Amino acid sequence: MGDNKNFVLFGVIALAILLGYQQFYAGPKMEAARQYEEQLVQERAIEEALAPKEIAPIDDADSNLAATEVAEPVEDAGSVRIETPELSGSMSLRGARFDDLLLVNHKTSMDENAKDVRLLKPQGRADAYSIRYGWAASSQNPDAVPTANSIWSTDSDILTPTSPVTLSWDNGEGLRFLMEIEVDEEFLFTVTQSVVNSTDETMQIAPFGRISRHGEPKTDGLYILHEGPLGVFNGTLEEMSYSDLEDGNFETGTTGGWMGITDKFWMTTLIPDQNAELSRARFVRRATAANVTYLVDYVQNWQSLHAGSSIETTSRFYAGAKIVGTIDKYQEKYDIALFDRTIDWGWFYWLTRPIFKGLHYLFGLTGNYGVAILLMTVVLKIILFPLANKSYVSMSHMKDAQPKIKKLQERYKDDRQKLQQEMMELYKKEKINPMAGCLPILIQIPIFFALYKVLYVTIEMRHQPFFGWLKDLSAPDPMTPLTLFGAIDWSPPAFLAVGILPILMGVSMWLQQKLNPQSAAMDPTQQKIMSFLPIIFTFIMAPFSAGLVLYWTWNNILSIGQQWVIMRREHARREAKGKV
């Protein structure tokens, strides 16, 4: 316990291991995902032709639901255009399928000619992605309800926030199906389905909703971010990765809740009536030799549609960007349980959410997330001031006591037990806490990871500039000395691409290290490790988001100022008392 630096070294090395994971394992995966995103930009210009690929039948009793999804090109049956301030696209009248949706306020990259992000994609593509609502009929009446190939009629050719659309389909035998579709100015669609029975027979019928995604989605593959199927069933959040479904599908019953497929920044989510009982909600993986398809769907409880009667049900779905304020608004307005968990806030939810809210509030005041990060760091410093102040006071006492510690080490160099006893007496007399040096690091670790999470998973940080060369706080600092700070058009290897901000962080870490008391008990190896840490951390932090490095650098600078003032004050106070 006498060696304060051992504790600091332990904390720093533990953090270095975690950060090293990002550098040497997660970093390359993120780079691969970035290259894939660039590939998508080029792919937009070429629509791939695709041979027919049929999904294996779903082995259940709902015969209509089992054969509703195919990924083959089909003849155009007409469509309804979708135009909102956030969305542009269309829904196909064949199957009443939402299968073409662009996010008009979000680009695939920061390039000047970057295209809009495409969320939903029509049948006939290898990566077809669609949403469909319908009715399942019992095996006695499998042909009584519309299928994925049924062609609906429409009362309008455009869907906007001010002009809903009503689709209709008649089976020619006394059943008429209606689907009223509304969309708000953001990402929420409301689908009201009804069926009128003009026959003299009673039939069993159940409404369903389904998301169908063809192909193997590209993910970042990081443990800190969930991408894939997820949902809340009976108040419990369930998350499964795409690879999890290779071991078996997920199925449950629930009342209300929601289910969908999430990417890092985008998602599709089915939201049934929150009071409706669902006989089945599930995540399904269907693979053939040629393709793989992921399904997320639900079926409400079977209902009796009596002769001369009708049934109506209302559901919603979210298709768009994972904007925190929008998701929170829907959660409160429609009482959707845990809908905010569509964003992966992680284990530090209790800390990550407040940090995001603070940053978002400061962004509203300043209009710049970089400035918001600087101000948030100051706020955190103020909140943590009592602990940090106590730590720095103890470190000041430790620094002043170094000559006495060295004398004890020389006097009892052959009696380690006696040395430890004398050291503890000295610490008690000089009011030194040997653990004090660990406090700043231990306090910063959860804040560091919470801020990392905010910068990594929230779309609000995506493509947000700071000043000068920092055009995207969610991406690494691009300005490296190896390119003469942008003068040379060259992309150096990732492990050598150290930007200006990580260099400044390393310098600030070195300056802070100089203020810390040097323990005479440290052997030469430990001293060398400590002296190289600023350089090591400079390279470790280089691939991290610029916003995170900005926080770390600014936090170091504030800590240096705070530590310098406190240590000078304590040294002067102890000199006045004759203790130095």
Coordinates of C-alpha atoms in Angstrom, one line a residue:
M1 CA 0.0 0.0 0.0
G2 CA 3.0 2.2 0.3
D3 CA 3.5 2.6 -3.3
N4 CA 1.0 5.0 -4.7
K5 CA 2.2 4.6 -8.3
N6 CA 1.5 0.9 -8.2
F7 CA -2.2 1.7 -7.9
V8 CA -2.1 4.3 -10.6
L9 CA -0.2 1.9 -12.8
F10 CA -2.8 -0.8 -12.2
G11 CA -5.7 1.6 -13.2
V12 CA -3.8 2.9 -16.2
I13 CA -2.9 -0.6 -17.5
A14 CA -6.4 -1.8 -17.0
L15 CA -7.7 1.1 -19.1
A16 CA -5.0 0.4 -21.7
I17 CA -6.2 -3.2 -22.1
L18 CA -9.7 -2.0 -22.8
L19 CA -8.5 0.7 -25.2
G20 CA -6.2 -1.8 -26.8
Y21 CA -9.2 -3.9 -27.7
Q22 CA -10.5 -1.0 -29.7
Q23 CA -7.2 -0.4 -31.4
F24 CA -6.2 -3.9 -32.4
Y25 CA -9.5 -5.7 -32.7
A26 CA -12.6 -3.5 -32.8
G27 CA -10.8 -0.8 -34.8
P28 CA -10.1 -3.0 -37.9
K29 CA -13.8 -4.1 -37.8
M30 CA -14.9 -0.5 -37.8
E31 CA -12.6 0.2 -40.7
A32 CA -14.1 -2.7 -42.6
A33 CA -17.6 -1.3 -41.9
R34 CA -16.6 2.1 -43.1
Q35 CA -15.3 0.7 -46.4
Y36 CA -18.6 -1.2 -46.8
E37 CA -20.5 2.0 -46.4
E38 CA -18.4 3.6 -49.1
Q39 CA -19.1 0.6 -51.3
L40 CA -22.9 1.2 -50.8
V41 CA -22.5 4.7 -52.2
Q42 CA -21.2 3.3 -55.5
E43 CA -23.8 0.5 -55.5
R44 CA -26.7 3.0 -55.6
A45 CA -25.9 3.6 -59.3
I46 CA -26.4 0.0 -60.2
E47 CA -29.5 -2.1 -59.4
E48 CA -28.4 -5.7 -59.2
A49 CA -30.5 -8.3 -61.1
L50 CA -31.3 -11.2 -58.9
A51 CA -32.4 -14.7 -59.7
P52 CA -35.5 -15.9 -57.9
K53 CA -34.9 -16.9 -54.3
E54 CA -37.8 -18.3 -52.3
I55 CA -37.8 -18.5 -48.5
A56 CA -38.3 -21.9 -47.0
P57 CA -41.9 -22.3 -45.7
I58 CA -42.5 -21.4 -42.1
D59 CA -43.6 -24.6 -40.4
D60 CA -46.8 -23.4 -38.6
A61 CA -50.5 -23.5 -39.0
D62 CA -50.9 -20.1 -40.5
S63 CA -50.9 -21.1 -44.1
N64 CA -51.2 -17.6 -45.5
L65 CA -48.5 -16.2 -43.3
A66 CA -46.2 -19.0 -44.2
A67 CA -46.0 -18.2 -47.9
T68 CA -46.1 -14.5 -47.9
E69 CA -42.5 -13.5 -48.5
V70 CA -40.5 -14.0 -51.7
A71 CA -37.3 -12.2 -52.8
E72 CA -37.8 -12.5 -56.5
P73 CA -38.5 -9.7 -59.0
V74 CA -42.2 -9.3 -59.6
E75 CA -44.3 -7.4 -62.1
D76 CA -44.9 -3.8 -61.1
A77 CA -48.5 -3.4 -59.9
G78 CA -48.3 0.3 -59.1
S79 CA -47.4 2.1 -56.0
V80 CA -48.2 4.9 -53.6
R81 CA -45.6 7.6 -53.2
I82 CA -44.5 8.6 -49.7
E83 CA -43.3 12.2 -49.1
T84 CA -42.7 13.7 -45.7
P85 CA -40.1 16.2 -44.3
E86 CA -37.9 13.1 -43.3
L87 CA -38.9 10.4 -45.8
S88 CA -39.2 9.8 -49.5
G89 CA -40.1 6.6 -51.3
S90 CA -43.1 4.4 -52.1
M91 CA -45.1 1.4 -51.1
S92 CA -46.0 -1.3 -53.6
L93 CA -49.7 -2.1 -54.2
R94 CA -48.7 -5.7 -54.7
G95 CA -49.0 -7.1 -51.2
A96 CA -49.4 -3.6 -49.7
R97 CA -45.7 -3.7 -49.0
F98 CA -43.6 -0.8 -47.7
D99 CA -40.4 -1.5 -49.6
D100 CA -38.8 1.7 -50.8
L101 CA -37.8 4.3 -48.3
L102 CA -35.1 7.0 -48.3
L103 CA -34.1 9.1 -45.3
V104 CA -33.8 12.5 -47.0
N105 CA -32.0 14.3 -44.2
H106 CA -29.3 11.7 -43.7
K107 CA -26.5 11.0 -46.2
T108 CA -24.4 7.9 -46.7
S109 CA -21.2 9.9 -46.2
M110 CA -20.0 13.5 -45.9
D111 CA -19.0 13.6 -49.5
E112 CA -20.5 16.5 -51.4
N113 CA -22.4 14.2 -53.8
A114 CA -23.4 11.6 -51.2
K115 CA -26.8 10.1 -51.6
D116 CA -29.6 9.7 -49.1
V117 CA -29.5 6.7 -46.8
R118 CA -31.8 4.0 -48.2
L119 CA -33.6 2.1 -45.5
L120 CA -36.2 -0.1 -47.2
K121 CA -35.4 -1.7 -50.5
P122 CA -37.8 -3.4 -53.0
Q123 CA -38.1 -7.0 -53.9
G124 CA -35.7 -8.2 -56.6
R125 CA -32.6 -7.0 -54.7
A126 CA -30.2 -9.2 -52.8
D127 CA -30.7 -6.9 -49.8
A128 CA -34.5 -6.5 -50.1
Y129 CA -35.9 -5.0 -46.9
S130 CA -39.7 -4.5 -46.4
I131 CA -42.6 -4.2 -44.0
R132 CA -46.0 -5.6 -44.5
Y133 CA -49.3 -5.9 -42.6
G134 CA -52.0 -8.3 -43.4
W135 CA -54.4 -11.0 -42.1
A136 CA -53.8 -14.7 -41.4
A137 CA -56.6 -17.1 -41.9
S138 CA -57.1 -20.6 -40.6
S139 CA -56.3 -23.6 -42.7
Q140 CA -60.1 -24.0 -43.5
N141 CA -60.0 -20.6 -45.4
P142 CA -56.5 -20.1 -46.6
D143 CA -57.5 -18.2 -49.7
A144 CA -60.0 -15.9 -48.1
V145 CA -57.4 -13.2 -47.2
P146 CA -54.9 -11.1 -49.3
T147 CA -51.4 -12.5 -49.8
A148 CA -48.1 -11.0 -50.6
N149 CA -49.0 -11.1 -54.3
S150 CA -52.5 -9.6 -54.0
I151 CA -52.9 -6.3 -55.8
W152 CA -54.6 -3.6 -53.7
S153 CA -56.6 -0.6 -54.9
T154 CA -55.9 2.9 -53.6
D155 CA -57.9 6.1 -53.2
S156 CA -54.8 8.2 -53.7
D157 CA -51.3 7.9 -55.3
I158 CA -49.5 9.9 -52.6
L159 CA -49.1 9.5 -48.8
T160 CA -48.1 12.7 -46.8
P161 CA -48.6 13.8 -43.2
T162 CA -51.7 15.7 -44.3
S163 CA -53.1 13.2 -46.8
P164 CA -53.7 9.6 -45.5
V165 CA -54.3 6.8 -48.0
T166 CA -56.8 4.0 -47.9
L167 CA -56.1 0.7 -49.7
S168 CA -58.8 -1.9 -50.4
W169 CA -58.9 -5.5 -51.5
D170 CA -62.0 -7.7 -52.2
N171 CA -61.7 -11.5 -52.3
G172 CA -64.9 -11.6 -54.6
E173 CA -66.6 -13.9 -52.1
G174 CA -68.0 -11.4 -49.6
L175 CA -64.9 -10.3 -47.7
R176 CA -63.6 -6.8 -48.1
F177 CA -60.3 -5.7 -46.6
L178 CA -59.4 -2.0 -45.9
M179 CA -56.1 -0.5 -44.8
E180 CA -55.9 3.1 -43.8
I181 CA -52.3 4.4 -43.7
E182 CA -51.2 7.6 -42.0
V183 CA -47.7 9.0 -41.6
D184 CA -46.5 11.8 -39.4
E185 CA -43.7 14.4 -40.1
E186 CA -41.0 12.1 -38.7
F187 CA -40.8 8.3 -38.9
L188 CA -44.1 6.9 -37.5
F189 CA -46.7 5.2 -39.7
T190 CA -50.1 4.3 -38.4
V191 CA -51.9 1.4 -40.1
T192 CA -55.6 0.7 -39.4
Q193 CA -56.7 -2.6 -40.8
S194 CA -60.4 -3.6 -41.1
V195 CA -62.3 -6.4 -42.7
V196 CA -66.0 -6.6 -43.4
N197 CA -67.7 -10.0 -43.7
S198 CA -70.7 -9.9 -46.0
T199 CA -71.0 -13.7 -46.1
D200 CA -73.3 -15.8 -44.0
E201 CA -70.4 -17.7 -42.5
T202 CA -68.1 -17.1 -39.5
M203 CA -64.4 -17.4 -40.0
Q204 CA -61.3 -17.3 -37.8
I205 CA -58.9 -14.5 -38.6
A206 CA -55.9 -12.8 -37.0
P207 CA -54.0 -9.6 -38.0
F208 CA -50.2 -9.7 -38.3
G209 CA -47.2 -7.5 -39.0
R210 CA -43.9 -8.5 -40.5
I211 CA -40.5 -7.1 -41.2
S212 CA -38.5 -9.1 -43.8
R213 CA -34.8 -8.5 -44.5
H214 CA -32.9 -10.5 -47.1
G215 CA -29.2 -11.0 -47.1
E216 CA -26.7 -10.9 -44.3
P217 CA -26.6 -7.4 -42.9
K218 CA -23.2 -5.7 -42.4
T219 CA -22.6 -4.8 -38.8
D220 CA -19.7 -3.2 -36.9
G221 CA -19.4 -6.4 -34.9
L222 CA -18.6 -4.6 -31.7
Y223 CA -19.7 -5.9 -28.3
I224 CA -20.6 -2.4 -27.2
L225 CA -23.3 -2.1 -29.9
H226 CA -26.3 -4.3 -30.5
E227 CA -27.3 -4.7 -34.2
G228 CA -30.0 -7.1 -35.2
P229 CA -33.5 -8.2 -33.9
L230 CA -34.7 -6.8 -30.6
G231 CA -38.0 -6.2 -28.9
V232 CA -39.8 -5.8 -25.6
F233 CA -42.2 -8.6 -24.6
N234 CA -44.2 -8.4 -21.4
G235 CA -41.9 -5.6 -20.2
T236 CA -38.7 -7.4 -20.8
L237 CA -36.1 -6.4 -23.4
E238 CA -34.8 -9.2 -25.6
E239 CA -31.9 -8.7 -28.0
M240 CA -30.5 -11.3 -30.4
S241 CA -27.7 -10.9 -32.8
Y242 CA -27.9 -12.3 -36.3
S243 CA -25.5 -15.0 -35.4
D244 CA -27.6 -15.9 -32.3
L245 CA -30.4 -16.9 -34.6
E246 CA -28.1 -19.5 -36.3
D247 CA -28.6 -21.5 -33.0
G248 CA -32.4 -21.2 -33.1
N249 CA -35.3 -18.8 -33.5
F250 CA -36.9 -16.8 -30.8
E251 CA -40.6 -17.0 -30.1
T252 CA -42.9 -15.8 -27.3
G253 CA -46.3 -14.5 -26.5
T254 CA -46.9 -11.0 -25.1
T255 CA -49.3 -8.2 -24.5
G256 CA -48.4 -5.1 -26.4
G257 CA -44.7 -4.4 -26.6
W258 CA -42.7 -3.9 -29.8
M259 CA -40.2 -5.7 -32.0
G260 CA -37.9 -4.8 -34.9
I261 CA -34.5 -4.8 -36.5
T262 CA -31.9 -2.2 -35.5
D263 CA -28.8 -1.0 -37.2
K264 CA -26.4 1.4 -35.7
F265 CA -28.3 4.5 -36.7
W266 CA -31.5 3.2 -38.3
M267 CA -34.3 0.9 -37.4
T268 CA -37.6 -0.6 -38.4
T269 CA -39.9 -1.4 -35.5
L270 CA -43.4 -2.9 -35.4
I271 CA -45.6 -1.5 -32.6
P272 CA -48.9 -3.4 -32.2
D273 CA -51.8 -2.0 -30.1
Q274 CA -50.3 -1.9 -26.6
N275 CA -53.3 -3.6 -25.1
A276 CA -53.5 -6.3 -27.8
E277 CA -52.6 -9.9 -26.9
L278 CA -50.2 -11.4 -29.3
S279 CA -50.4 -15.1 -29.7
R280 CA -46.9 -15.1 -31.2
A281 CA -44.0 -12.7 -31.6
R282 CA -40.8 -14.0 -33.0
F283 CA -37.3 -13.5 -34.6
V284 CA -36.7 -16.0 -37.4
R285 CA -33.7 -16.8 -39.6
R286 CA -34.4 -18.7 -42.8
A287 CA -31.5 -19.8 -44.9
T288 CA -31.2 -21.5 -48.3
A289 CA -28.2 -22.4 -50.4
A290 CA -28.5 -19.0 -52.2
N291 CA -29.7 -16.6 -49.6
V292 CA -30.6 -15.9 -46.0
T293 CA -33.6 -14.0 -44.7
Y294 CA -34.4 -12.5 -41.3
L295 CA -38.0 -12.1 -40.2
V296 CA -39.4 -10.2 -37.3
D297 CA -43.2 -10.6 -37.0
Y298 CA -46.2 -11.0 -34.7
V299 CA -49.7 -12.4 -34.9
Q300 CA -52.5 -11.2 -32.7
N301 CA -54.8 -13.6 -31.1
W302 CA -57.4 -15.3 -33.4
Q303 CA -60.7 -13.6 -33.6
S304 CA -64.1 -14.8 -34.8
L305 CA -65.4 -12.7 -37.7
H306 CA -69.1 -13.3 -37.6
A307 CA -71.4 -13.1 -40.6
G308 CA -72.4 -9.5 -41.3
S309 CA -69.8 -8.0 -38.9
S310 CA -66.4 -6.4 -39.1
I311 CA -63.2 -6.3 -37.2
E312 CA -60.7 -3.3 -37.0
T313 CA -57.2 -3.1 -35.5
T314 CA -54.6 -0.3 -35.4
S315 CA -50.9 -0.8 -35.3
R316 CA -47.9 1.4 -35.9
F317 CA -44.4 1.0 -37.2
Y318 CA -41.3 3.2 -37.0
A319 CA -39.0 3.3 -40.0
G320 CA -36.2 5.8 -39.8
A321 CA -33.3 7.3 -38.0
K322 CA -32.8 6.6 -34.3
I323 CA -33.3 10.1 -33.0
V324 CA -33.4 10.2 -29.2
G325 CA -36.0 13.0 -28.9
T326 CA -38.3 11.5 -31.4
I327 CA -38.1 8.0 -29.9
D328 CA -38.7 9.4 -26.4
K329 CA -41.7 11.4 -27.7
Y330 CA -43.3 8.3 -29.1
Q331 CA -42.6 6.3 -26.0
E332 CA -44.5 8.9 -23.9
K333 CA -47.3 9.6 -26.3
Y334 CA -48.2 6.0 -27.0
D335 CA -47.1 4.5 -23.7
I336 CA -44.6 2.1 -25.5
A337 CA -42.7 0.2 -22.8
L338 CA -38.9 0.7 -22.9
F339 CA -39.0 2.1 -26.4
D340 CA -36.0 4.2 -25.6
R341 CA -34.0 0.9 -25.5
T342 CA -34.1 0.8 -29.3
I343 CA -30.9 2.8 -28.7
D344 CA -28.2 0.7 -27.1
W345 CA -27.3 2.9 -24.1
G346 CA -25.4 0.0 -22.5
W347 CA -24.8 -1.1 -19.0
F348 CA -24.1 2.5 -17.9
Y349 CA -27.6 3.6 -18.9
W350 CA -27.9 5.6 -15.6
L351 CA -24.9 7.6 -16.7
T352 CA -25.0 7.5 -20.5
R353 CA -28.5 9.0 -20.7
P354 CA -27.8 12.0 -18.4
I355 CA -24.6 12.7 -20.3
F356 CA -26.4 12.7 -23.6
K357 CA -29.2 14.9 -22.3
G358 CA -26.6 17.3 -20.9
L359 CA -24.7 17.4 -24.2
H360 CA -27.9 17.8 -26.2
Y361 CA -29.0 20.7 -24.0
L362 CA -25.6 22.4 -24.3
F363 CA -25.8 21.9 -28.0
G364 CA -29.1 23.7 -28.1
L365 CA -27.4 26.6 -26.4
T366 CA -24.2 26.7 -28.5
G367 CA -25.1 25.0 -31.8
N368 CA -21.9 23.0 -31.7
Y369 CA -21.4 19.6 -30.1
G370 CA -17.7 20.2 -29.8
V371 CA -18.3 23.2 -27.6
A372 CA -21.0 21.2 -25.8
I373 CA -18.4 18.6 -24.9
L374 CA -16.0 21.2 -23.6
L375 CA -18.8 22.7 -21.4
M376 CA -20.0 19.3 -20.3
T377 CA -16.4 18.5 -19.2
V378 CA -16.4 21.7 -17.1
V379 CA -19.7 20.7 -15.5
L380 CA -18.4 17.2 -14.7
K381 CA -15.3 18.8 -13.2
I382 CA -17.4 20.9 -10.9
I383 CA -19.6 18.0 -9.8
L384 CA -16.5 15.9 -9.1
F385 CA -14.5 18.8 -7.5
P386 CA -14.8 17.6 -3.9
L387 CA -13.3 14.2 -4.7
A388 CA -10.7 15.5 -7.1
N389 CA -9.7 18.3 -4.6
K390 CA -9.2 15.7 -1.8
S391 CA -7.1 13.6 -4.2
Y392 CA -4.9 16.5 -5.3
V393 CA -4.4 17.7 -1.7
S394 CA -3.2 14.2 -0.7
M395 CA -1.0 14.1 -3.8
S396 CA 0.5 17.4 -2.8
H397 CA 1.3 16.1 0.6
M398 CA 2.8 13.0 -1.0
K399 CA 5.1 15.1 -3.1
D400 CA 6.2 17.2 -0.2
A401 CA 6.9 14.0 1.8
Q402 CA 9.2 12.5 -0.8
P403 CA 12.4 13.4 1.0
K404 CA 11.2 11.8 4.2
I405 CA 10.0 8.7 2.3
K406 CA 13.4 8.4 0.7
K407 CA 15.2 8.6 4.0
L408 CA 13.0 5.8 5.4
Q409 CA 13.7 3.6 2.4
E410 CA 17.4 4.1 2.9
R411 CA 17.2 3.5 6.6
Y412 CA 15.1 0.3 6.4
K413 CA 16.2 -1.0 3.0
D414 CA 16.9 -4.4 4.6
D415 CA 13.7 -4.6 6.7
R416 CA 10.7 -4.4 4.4
Q417 CA 8.2 -5.1 7.2
K418 CA 9.6 -2.3 9.3
L419 CA 9.7 0.0 6.3
Q420 CA 6.0 -0.6 5.7
Q421 CA 5.1 0.2 9.3
E422 CA 7.1 3.4 9.2
M423 CA 5.6 4.4 5.9
M424 CA 2.1 3.9 7.3
E425 CA 2.9 6.1 10.3
L426 CA 4.3 8.8 8.0
Y427 CA 1.2 8.7 5.8
K428 CA -1.0 9.0 8.8
K429 CA 1.1 11.9 10.2
E430 CA 1.3 13.8 6.9
K431 CA -2.4 13.1 6.0
I432 CA -1.5 11.2 2.9
N433 CA -3.9 8.7 1.3
P434 CA -1.8 6.3 -0.8
M435 CA -4.9 5.5 -2.9
A436 CA -5.5 9.2 -3.8
G437 CA -3.7 9.0 -7.2
C438 CA -6.2 6.3 -8.3
L439 CA -9.3 8.4 -7.7
P440 CA -9.1 10.7 -10.8
I441 CA -8.6 7.6 -13.1
L442 CA -11.3 5.5 -11.4
I443 CA -13.8 8.4 -11.6
Q444 CA -13.0 9.0 -15.2
I445 CA -13.4 5.4 -16.4
P446 CA -17.2 5.2 -16.3
I447 CA -17.5 8.7 -17.6
F448 CA -15.1 7.9 -20.4
F449 CA -17.1 4.8 -21.5
A450 CA -20.5 6.6 -21.1
L451 CA -19.3 9.4 -23.3
Y452 CA -17.7 6.9 -25.8
K453 CA -21.1 5.2 -25.9
V454 CA -22.9 8.5 -26.6
L455 CA -20.5 9.5 -29.3
Y456 CA -20.6 6.0 -30.9
V457 CA -24.3 5.0 -30.9
T458 CA -26.3 8.3 -31.1
I459 CA -27.1 9.7 -34.5
E460 CA -27.1 13.2 -33.1
M461 CA -23.3 13.1 -33.1
R462 CA -23.0 11.7 -36.6
H463 CA -21.4 14.2 -39.1
Q464 CA -21.3 16.9 -36.4
P465 CA -18.5 19.4 -36.9
F466 CA -16.3 21.2 -34.3
F467 CA -14.0 23.8 -35.7
G468 CA -11.3 23.9 -38.4
W469 CA -10.4 20.5 -39.8
L470 CA -12.7 18.5 -37.4
K471 CA -15.8 18.0 -39.6
D472 CA -17.1 14.9 -37.9
L473 CA -16.8 14.5 -34.1
S474 CA -17.9 10.8 -34.4
A475 CA -14.9 10.0 -36.6
P476 CA -11.2 10.0 -35.9
D477 CA -9.1 13.1 -36.3
P478 CA -8.1 13.1 -40.0
M479 CA -5.3 15.6 -39.8
T480 CA -2.0 13.7 -39.3
P481 CA 1.6 14.9 -39.6
L482 CA 2.2 11.9 -42.0
T483 CA 0.2 13.8 -44.7
L484 CA 1.8 17.1 -43.7
F485 CA -1.6 18.0 -42.1
G486 CA -3.6 17.4 -45.3
A487 CA -1.1 18.8 -47.8
I488 CA -0.4 15.3 -49.2
D489 CA -3.3 13.2 -50.6
W490 CA -2.4 9.9 -48.9
S491 CA -4.0 7.6 -46.5
P492 CA -1.4 6.2 -44.1
P493 CA -1.9 2.9 -42.3
A494 CA -4.5 3.2 -39.5
F495 CA -2.1 2.5 -36.7
L496 CA 0.2 5.3 -37.9
A497 CA -2.6 7.9 -38.6
V498 CA -2.2 9.9 -35.4
G499 CA -4.1 13.2 -35.7
I500 CA -3.4 16.6 -34.1
L501 CA -5.9 16.1 -31.3
P502 CA -4.4 12.7 -30.1
I503 CA -1.0 14.4 -30.2
L504 CA -2.3 17.2 -28.0
M505 CA -3.9 14.7 -25.7
G506 CA -0.5 12.9 -25.3
V507 CA 1.2 16.2 -24.5
S508 CA -1.4 17.1 -21.9
M509 CA -1.0 13.6 -20.4
W510 CA 2.8 14.1 -20.2
L511 CA 2.4 17.5 -18.5
Q512 CA 0.0 16.0 -16.0
Q513 CA 2.4 13.3 -15.3
K514 CA 5.1 15.8 -14.5
L515 CA 2.9 17.3 -11.8
N516 CA 2.3 14.0 -10.1
P517 CA 4.7 13.0 -7.2
Q518 CA 7.4 10.5 -8.2
S519 CA 7.6 7.6 -5.8
A520 CA 11.2 6.7 -4.9
A521 CA 10.0 3.1 -4.4
M522 CA 9.4 2.7 -8.1
D523 CA 12.0 0.5 -9.8
P524 CA 13.5 1.6 -13.1
T525 CA 11.2 -0.6 -15.1
Q526 CA 8.1 0.9 -13.6
Q527 CA 9.5 4.4 -14.2
K528 CA 10.1 3.7 -17.8
I529 CA 6.6 2.3 -18.3
M530 CA 5.1 5.4 -16.7
S531 CA 7.2 7.7 -18.8
F532 CA 6.1 6.0 -22.1
L533 CA 2.4 5.9 -21.2
P534 CA 1.6 9.3 -22.9
I535 CA 3.2 8.1 -26.1
I536 CA 1.3 4.7 -25.9
F537 CA -2.0 6.4 -25.2
T538 CA -1.5 8.8 -28.1
F539 CA -1.5 5.9 -30.5
I540 CA -4.2 4.0 -28.7
M541 CA -6.6 7.1 -28.8
A542 CA -5.8 8.0 -32.4
P543 CA -8.6 5.8 -34.0
F544 CA -11.2 6.9 -31.4
S545 CA -13.8 9.5 -32.3
A546 CA -12.5 13.1 -32.3
G547 CA -15.2 14.0 -29.8
L548 CA -13.9 11.5 -27.3
V549 CA -10.3 12.6 -27.7
L550 CA -11.4 16.2 -27.4
Y551 CA -13.0 15.4 -24.0
W552 CA -9.9 13.6 -22.8
T553 CA -7.6 16.4 -23.8
W554 CA -9.7 19.1 -22.4
N555 CA -10.2 17.1 -19.2
N556 CA -6.4 16.7 -18.9
I557 CA -5.9 20.5 -19.3
L558 CA -8.5 21.3 -16.7
S559 CA -7.0 18.7 -14.3
I560 CA -3.5 20.2 -14.9
G561 CA -4.8 23.7 -13.9
Q562 CA -6.7 22.4 -10.9
Q563 CA -3.9 20.2 -9.7
W564 CA -1.3 23.0 -10.2
V565 CA -3.4 25.5 -8.2
I566 CA -4.1 23.1 -5.4
M567 CA -0.6 21.8 -5.0
R568 CA 0.9 25.3 -5.0
R569 CA -1.7 26.3 -2.3
E570 CA -1.0 23.3 -0.2
H571 CA 2.8 23.7 -0.5
A572 CA 2.6 27.3 0.6
R573 CA 0.3 26.3 3.5
R574 CA 2.7 23.6 4.7
E575 CA 5.7 26.0 4.3
A576 CA 4.0 28.5 6.5
K577 CA 3.5 25.8 9.1
G578 CA 7.1 24.6 8.8
K579 CA 6.2 21.1 7.6
V580 CA 8.3 21.3 4.4

